[in-house]
PDB file of C-alpha atoms in Angstrom:
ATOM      1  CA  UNK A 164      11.733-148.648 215.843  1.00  0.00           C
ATOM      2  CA  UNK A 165      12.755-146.291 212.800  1.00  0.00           C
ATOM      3  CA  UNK A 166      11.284-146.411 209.541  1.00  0.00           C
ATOM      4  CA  UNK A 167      13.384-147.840 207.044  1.00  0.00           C
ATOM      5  CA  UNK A 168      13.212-147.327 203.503  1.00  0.00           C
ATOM      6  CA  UNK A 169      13.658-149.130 200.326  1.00  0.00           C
ATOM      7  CA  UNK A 170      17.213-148.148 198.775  1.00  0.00           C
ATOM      8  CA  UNK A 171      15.598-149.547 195.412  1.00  0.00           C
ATOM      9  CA  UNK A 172      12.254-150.466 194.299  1.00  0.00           C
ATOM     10  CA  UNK A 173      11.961-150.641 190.634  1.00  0.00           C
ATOM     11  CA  UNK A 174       8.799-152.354 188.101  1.00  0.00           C
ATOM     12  CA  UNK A 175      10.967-154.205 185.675  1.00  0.00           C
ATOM     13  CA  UNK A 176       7.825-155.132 183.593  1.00  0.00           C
ATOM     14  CA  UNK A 177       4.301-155.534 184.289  1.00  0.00           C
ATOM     15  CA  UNK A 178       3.460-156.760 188.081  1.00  0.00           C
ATOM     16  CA  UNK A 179       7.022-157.583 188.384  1.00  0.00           C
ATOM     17  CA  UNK A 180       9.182-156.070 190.807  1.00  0.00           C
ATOM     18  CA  UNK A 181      12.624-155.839 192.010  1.00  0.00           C
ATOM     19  CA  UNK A 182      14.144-154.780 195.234  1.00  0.00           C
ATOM     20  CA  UNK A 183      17.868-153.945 195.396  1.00  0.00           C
ATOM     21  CA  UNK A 184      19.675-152.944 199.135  1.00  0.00           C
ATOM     22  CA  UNK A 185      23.105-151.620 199.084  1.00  0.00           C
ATOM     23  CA  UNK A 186      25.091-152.007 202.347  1.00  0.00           C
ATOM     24  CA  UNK A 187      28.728-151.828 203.236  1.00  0.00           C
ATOM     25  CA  UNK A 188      28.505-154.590 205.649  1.00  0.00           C
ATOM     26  CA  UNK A 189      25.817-156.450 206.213  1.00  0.00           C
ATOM     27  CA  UNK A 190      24.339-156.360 209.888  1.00  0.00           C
ATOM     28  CA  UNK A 191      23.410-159.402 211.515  1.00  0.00           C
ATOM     29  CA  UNK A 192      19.641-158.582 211.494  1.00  0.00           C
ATOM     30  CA  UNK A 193      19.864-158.040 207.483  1.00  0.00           C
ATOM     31  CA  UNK A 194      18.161-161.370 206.214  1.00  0.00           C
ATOM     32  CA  UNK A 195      14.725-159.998 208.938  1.00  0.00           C
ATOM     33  CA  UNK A 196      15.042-156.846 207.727  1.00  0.00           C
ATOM     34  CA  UNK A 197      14.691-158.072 204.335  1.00  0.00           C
ATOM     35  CA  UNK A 198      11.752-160.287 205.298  1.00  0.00           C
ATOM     36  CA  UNK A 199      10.120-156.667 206.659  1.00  0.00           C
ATOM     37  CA  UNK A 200      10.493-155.076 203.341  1.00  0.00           C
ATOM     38  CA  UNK A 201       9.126-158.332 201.481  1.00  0.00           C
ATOM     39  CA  UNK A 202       6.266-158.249 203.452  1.00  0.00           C
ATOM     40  CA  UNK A 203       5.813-154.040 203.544  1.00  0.00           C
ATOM     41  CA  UNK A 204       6.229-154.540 199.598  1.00  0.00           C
ATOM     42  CA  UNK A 205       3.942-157.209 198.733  1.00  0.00           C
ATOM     43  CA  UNK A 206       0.736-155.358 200.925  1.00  0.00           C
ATOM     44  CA  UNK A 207       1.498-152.637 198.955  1.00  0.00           C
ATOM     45  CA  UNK A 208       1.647-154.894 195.622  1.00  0.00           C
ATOM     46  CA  UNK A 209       0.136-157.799 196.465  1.00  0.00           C
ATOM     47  CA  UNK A 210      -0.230-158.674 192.655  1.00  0.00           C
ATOM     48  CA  UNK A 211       3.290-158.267 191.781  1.00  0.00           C
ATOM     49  CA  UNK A 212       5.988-161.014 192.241  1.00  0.00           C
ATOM     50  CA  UNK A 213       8.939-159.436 193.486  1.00  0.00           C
ATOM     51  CA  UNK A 214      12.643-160.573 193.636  1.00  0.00           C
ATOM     52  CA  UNK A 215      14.870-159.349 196.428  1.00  0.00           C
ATOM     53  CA  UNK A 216      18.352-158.384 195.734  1.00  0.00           C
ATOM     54  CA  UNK A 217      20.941-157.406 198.533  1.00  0.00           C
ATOM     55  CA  UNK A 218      24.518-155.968 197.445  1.00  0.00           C
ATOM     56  CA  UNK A 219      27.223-156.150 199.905  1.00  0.00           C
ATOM     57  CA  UNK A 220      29.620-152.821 198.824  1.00  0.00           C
ATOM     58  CA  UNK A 221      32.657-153.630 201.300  1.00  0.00           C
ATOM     59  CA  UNK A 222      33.394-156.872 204.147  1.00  0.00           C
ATOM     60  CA  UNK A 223      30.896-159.248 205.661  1.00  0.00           C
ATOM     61  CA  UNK A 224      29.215-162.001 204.501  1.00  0.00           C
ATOM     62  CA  UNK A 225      25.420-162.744 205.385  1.00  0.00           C
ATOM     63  CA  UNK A 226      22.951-165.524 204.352  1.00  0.00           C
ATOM     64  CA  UNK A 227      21.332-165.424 201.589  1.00  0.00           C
ATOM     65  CA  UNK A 228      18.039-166.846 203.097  1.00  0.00           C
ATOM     66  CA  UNK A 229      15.583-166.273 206.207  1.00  0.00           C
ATOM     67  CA  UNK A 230      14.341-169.379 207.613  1.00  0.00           C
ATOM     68  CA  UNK A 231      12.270-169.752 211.067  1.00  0.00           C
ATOM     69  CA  UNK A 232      10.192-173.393 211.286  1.00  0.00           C
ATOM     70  CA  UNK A 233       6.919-171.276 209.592  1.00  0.00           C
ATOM     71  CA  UNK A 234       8.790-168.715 207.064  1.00  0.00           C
ATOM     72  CA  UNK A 235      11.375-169.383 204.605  1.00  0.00           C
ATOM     73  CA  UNK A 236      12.560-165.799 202.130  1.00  0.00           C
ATOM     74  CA  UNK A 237      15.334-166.488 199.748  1.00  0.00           C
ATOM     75  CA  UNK A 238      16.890-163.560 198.336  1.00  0.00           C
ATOM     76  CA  UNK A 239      19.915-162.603 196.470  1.00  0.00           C
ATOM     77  CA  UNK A 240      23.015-161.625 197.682  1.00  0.00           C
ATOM     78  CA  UNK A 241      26.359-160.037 195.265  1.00  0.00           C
ATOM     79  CA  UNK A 242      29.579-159.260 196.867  1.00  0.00           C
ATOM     80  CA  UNK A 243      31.389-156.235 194.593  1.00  0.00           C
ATOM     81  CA  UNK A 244      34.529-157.411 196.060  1.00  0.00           C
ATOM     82  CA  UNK A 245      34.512-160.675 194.755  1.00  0.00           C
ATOM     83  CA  UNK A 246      33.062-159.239 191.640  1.00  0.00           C
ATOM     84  CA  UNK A 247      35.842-158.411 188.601  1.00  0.00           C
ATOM     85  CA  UNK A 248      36.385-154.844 187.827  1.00  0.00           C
ATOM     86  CA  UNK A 249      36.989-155.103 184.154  1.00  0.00           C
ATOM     87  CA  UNK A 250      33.505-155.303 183.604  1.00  0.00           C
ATOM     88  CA  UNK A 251      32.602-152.006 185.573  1.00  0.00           C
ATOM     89  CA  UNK A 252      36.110-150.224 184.077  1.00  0.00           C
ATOM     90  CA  UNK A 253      34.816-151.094 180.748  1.00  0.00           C
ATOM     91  CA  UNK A 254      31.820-149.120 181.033  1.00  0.00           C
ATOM     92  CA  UNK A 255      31.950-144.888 182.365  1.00  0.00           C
ATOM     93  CA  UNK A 256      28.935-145.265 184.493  1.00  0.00           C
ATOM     94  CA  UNK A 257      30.133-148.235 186.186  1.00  0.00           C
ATOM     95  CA  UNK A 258      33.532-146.931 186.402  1.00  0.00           C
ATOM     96  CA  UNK A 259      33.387-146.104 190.434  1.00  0.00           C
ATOM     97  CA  UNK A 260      32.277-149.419 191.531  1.00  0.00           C
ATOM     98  CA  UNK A 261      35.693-151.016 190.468  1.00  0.00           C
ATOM     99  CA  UNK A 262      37.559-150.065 193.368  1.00  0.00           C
ATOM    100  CA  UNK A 263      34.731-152.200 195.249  1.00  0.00           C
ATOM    101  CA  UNK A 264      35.311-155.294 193.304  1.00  0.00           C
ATOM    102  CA  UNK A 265      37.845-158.104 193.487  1.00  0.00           C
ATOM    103  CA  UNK A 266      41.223-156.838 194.398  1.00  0.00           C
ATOM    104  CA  UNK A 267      44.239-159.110 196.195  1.00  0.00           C
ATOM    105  CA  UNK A 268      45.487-156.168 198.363  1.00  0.00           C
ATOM    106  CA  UNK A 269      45.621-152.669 199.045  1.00  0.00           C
ATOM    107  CA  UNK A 270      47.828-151.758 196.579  1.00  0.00           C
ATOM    108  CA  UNK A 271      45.678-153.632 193.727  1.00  0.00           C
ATOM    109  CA  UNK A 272      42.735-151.490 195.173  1.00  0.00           C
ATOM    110  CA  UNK A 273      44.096-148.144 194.643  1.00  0.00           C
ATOM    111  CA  UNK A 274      45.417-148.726 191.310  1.00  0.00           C
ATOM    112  CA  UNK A 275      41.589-149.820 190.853  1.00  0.00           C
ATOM    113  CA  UNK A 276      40.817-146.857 191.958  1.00  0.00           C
ATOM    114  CA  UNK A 277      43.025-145.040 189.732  1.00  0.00           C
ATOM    115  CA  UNK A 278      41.637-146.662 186.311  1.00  0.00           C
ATOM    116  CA  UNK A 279      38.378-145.521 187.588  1.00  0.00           C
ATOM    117  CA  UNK A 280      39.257-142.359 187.911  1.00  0.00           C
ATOM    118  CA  UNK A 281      41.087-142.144 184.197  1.00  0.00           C
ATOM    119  CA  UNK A 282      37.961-143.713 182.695  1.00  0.00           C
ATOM    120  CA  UNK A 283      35.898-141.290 184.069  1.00  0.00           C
ATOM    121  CA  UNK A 284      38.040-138.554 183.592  1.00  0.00           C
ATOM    122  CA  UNK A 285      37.709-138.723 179.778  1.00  0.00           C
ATOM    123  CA  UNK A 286      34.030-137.880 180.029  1.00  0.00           C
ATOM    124  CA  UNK A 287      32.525-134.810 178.039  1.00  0.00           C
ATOM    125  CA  UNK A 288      30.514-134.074 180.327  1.00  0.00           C
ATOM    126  CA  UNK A 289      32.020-131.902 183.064  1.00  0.00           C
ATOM    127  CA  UNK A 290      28.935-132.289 185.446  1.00  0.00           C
ATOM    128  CA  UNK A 291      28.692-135.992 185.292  1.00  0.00           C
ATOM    129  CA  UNK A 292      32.199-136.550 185.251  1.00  0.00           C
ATOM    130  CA  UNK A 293      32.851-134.721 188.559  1.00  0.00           C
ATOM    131  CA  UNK A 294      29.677-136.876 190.368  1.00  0.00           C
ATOM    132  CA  UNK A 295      31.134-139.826 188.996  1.00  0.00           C
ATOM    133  CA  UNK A 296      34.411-138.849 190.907  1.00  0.00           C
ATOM    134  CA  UNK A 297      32.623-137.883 193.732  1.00  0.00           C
ATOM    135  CA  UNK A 298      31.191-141.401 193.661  1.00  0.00           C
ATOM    136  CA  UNK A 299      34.392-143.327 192.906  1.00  0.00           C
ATOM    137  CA  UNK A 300      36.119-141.362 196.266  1.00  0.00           C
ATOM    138  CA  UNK A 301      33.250-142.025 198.230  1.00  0.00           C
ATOM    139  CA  UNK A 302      33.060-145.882 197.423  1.00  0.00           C
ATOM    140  CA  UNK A 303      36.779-145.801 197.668  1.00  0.00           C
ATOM    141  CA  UNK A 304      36.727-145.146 201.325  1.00  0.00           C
ATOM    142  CA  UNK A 305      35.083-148.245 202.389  1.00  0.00           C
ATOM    143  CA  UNK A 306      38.004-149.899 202.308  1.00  0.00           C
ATOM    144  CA  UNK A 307      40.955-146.732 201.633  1.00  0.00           C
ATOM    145  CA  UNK A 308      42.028-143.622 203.887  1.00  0.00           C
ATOM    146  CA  UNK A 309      41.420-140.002 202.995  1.00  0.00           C
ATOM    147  CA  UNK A 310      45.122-139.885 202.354  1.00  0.00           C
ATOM    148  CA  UNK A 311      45.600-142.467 200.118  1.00  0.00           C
ATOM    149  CA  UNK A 312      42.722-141.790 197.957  1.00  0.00           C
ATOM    150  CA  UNK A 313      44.129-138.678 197.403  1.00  0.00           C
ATOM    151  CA  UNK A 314      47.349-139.300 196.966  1.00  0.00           C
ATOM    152  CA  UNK A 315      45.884-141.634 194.276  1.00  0.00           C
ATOM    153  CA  UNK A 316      43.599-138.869 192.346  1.00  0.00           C
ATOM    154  CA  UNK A 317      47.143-136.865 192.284  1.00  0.00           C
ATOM    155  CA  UNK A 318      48.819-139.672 190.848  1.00  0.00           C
ATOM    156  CA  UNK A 319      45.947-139.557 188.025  1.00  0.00           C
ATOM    157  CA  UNK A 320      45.974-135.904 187.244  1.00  0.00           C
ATOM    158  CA  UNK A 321      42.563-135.385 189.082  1.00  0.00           C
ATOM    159  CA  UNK A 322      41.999-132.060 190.332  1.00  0.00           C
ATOM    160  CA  UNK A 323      39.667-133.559 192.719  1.00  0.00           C
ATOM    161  CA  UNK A 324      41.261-133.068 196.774  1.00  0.00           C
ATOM    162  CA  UNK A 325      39.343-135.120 199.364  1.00  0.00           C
ATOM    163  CA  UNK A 326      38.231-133.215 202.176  1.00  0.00           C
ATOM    164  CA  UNK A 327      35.461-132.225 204.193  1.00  0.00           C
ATOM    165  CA  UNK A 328      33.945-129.687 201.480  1.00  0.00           C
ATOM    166  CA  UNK A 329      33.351-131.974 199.626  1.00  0.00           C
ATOM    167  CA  UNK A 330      30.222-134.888 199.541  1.00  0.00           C
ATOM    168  CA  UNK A 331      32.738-137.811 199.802  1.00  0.00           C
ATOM    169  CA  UNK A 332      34.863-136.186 202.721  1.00  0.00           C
ATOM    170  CA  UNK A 333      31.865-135.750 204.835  1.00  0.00           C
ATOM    171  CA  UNK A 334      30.675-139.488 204.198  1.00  0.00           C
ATOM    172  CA  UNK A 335      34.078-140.751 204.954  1.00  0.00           C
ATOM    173  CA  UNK A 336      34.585-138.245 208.446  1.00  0.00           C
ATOM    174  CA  UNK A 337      31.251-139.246 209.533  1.00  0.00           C
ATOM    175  CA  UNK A 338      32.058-142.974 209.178  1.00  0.00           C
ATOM    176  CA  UNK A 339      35.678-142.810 210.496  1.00  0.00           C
ATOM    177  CA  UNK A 340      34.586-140.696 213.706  1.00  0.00           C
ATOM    178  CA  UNK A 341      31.475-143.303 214.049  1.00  0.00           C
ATOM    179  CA  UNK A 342      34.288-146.641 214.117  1.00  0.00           C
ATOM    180  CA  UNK A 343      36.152-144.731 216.848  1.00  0.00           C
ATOM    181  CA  UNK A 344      32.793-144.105 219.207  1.00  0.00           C
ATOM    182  CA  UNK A 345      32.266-146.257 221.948  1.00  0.00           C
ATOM    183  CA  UNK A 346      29.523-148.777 221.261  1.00  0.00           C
ATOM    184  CA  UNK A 347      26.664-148.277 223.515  1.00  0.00           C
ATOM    185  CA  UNK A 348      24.529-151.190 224.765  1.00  0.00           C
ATOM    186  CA  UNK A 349      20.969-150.296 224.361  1.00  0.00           C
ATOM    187  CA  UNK A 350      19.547-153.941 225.979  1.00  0.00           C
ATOM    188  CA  UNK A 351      17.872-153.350 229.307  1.00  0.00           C
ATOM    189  CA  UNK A 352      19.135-154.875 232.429  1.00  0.00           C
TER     190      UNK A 352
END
């Protein structure tokens, strides 16, 4: 089995702890898997309470509990895209998620996508500004196509060209040439 790893572990005050997984849809082994890191995290802190989150970034829905007849783990579960983007538009650093968050169709999602942009686009800093575009293409292709993200950052004024030299490009190549592999079954006969 591989090692998996935490995608947040964070001491939000003395012996408390807080565990955060970001996913883009949740497999069906999710609720175990977060049973594995509840019980990996408490032997290594086995004085700290902990409180699991799990944050679904695009489709799927998963439960927000593990339950066999000797082990019940109840954990938290947020869907972005039933979240509101005002409240991430209204704030730079939040900006990218928006285009994750409640939108009624496609077209709703790219002009999402486009605020983000704007918002982030009247940042100072030049360094920061261009991660969070980065950041706001790559989350944007969980549910958009190369082309229409970019026809969206034109739209905006971005200088910003989504391809494969760039971070987001590579994520969203990677993950559309994955969807279009054949899915190998790894059970023995």
């Amino acid at each position: 089995a591989a090692t998996q790893y935490v995608d947040l572990l964070v001491e939000v005050s003395p012996r408390r702890l807080v565990q955060v997984e970001f996913v883009r849809a949740p497999s069906k082994n999710m609720a175990l898997r977060m049973l594995e890191y509840y019980g990996r995290i408490m032997g290594a802190y086995p004085k700290c309470d902990l409180t699991q989150h799990v944050v679904v970034l695009g489709r799927g829905k998963m439960p927000s509990r593990f339950t066999t007849p000797k082990v019940t783990l109840d954990f938290e579960v947020t869907y972005l895209r039933d979240e509101d983007p005002e409240g991430y538009l209204a704030r730079p650093s939040l900006a990218p998620l928006a285009v994750l968050a409640h939108a009624g169709d496609r077209r709703e999602r790219v002009r999402l996508l486009q605020r983000a942009l704007e918002v982030v686009a009247a940042l100072d800093d030049p360094g920061y500004r261009d991660d969070q575009v980065d950041v706001a293409m790559t989350l944007a292709g969980i549910y958009l196509n190369p082309t229409t993200i970019n026809a969206a950052t034109r739209e905006v004024g971005m200088p910003f060209i989504l391809d494969e030299d760039t971070v987001a490009g590579r994520i969203i190549a990677a993950e559309a040439e994955a969807l279009h592999q054949p899915q190998r079954d790894h059970r023995r006969a």
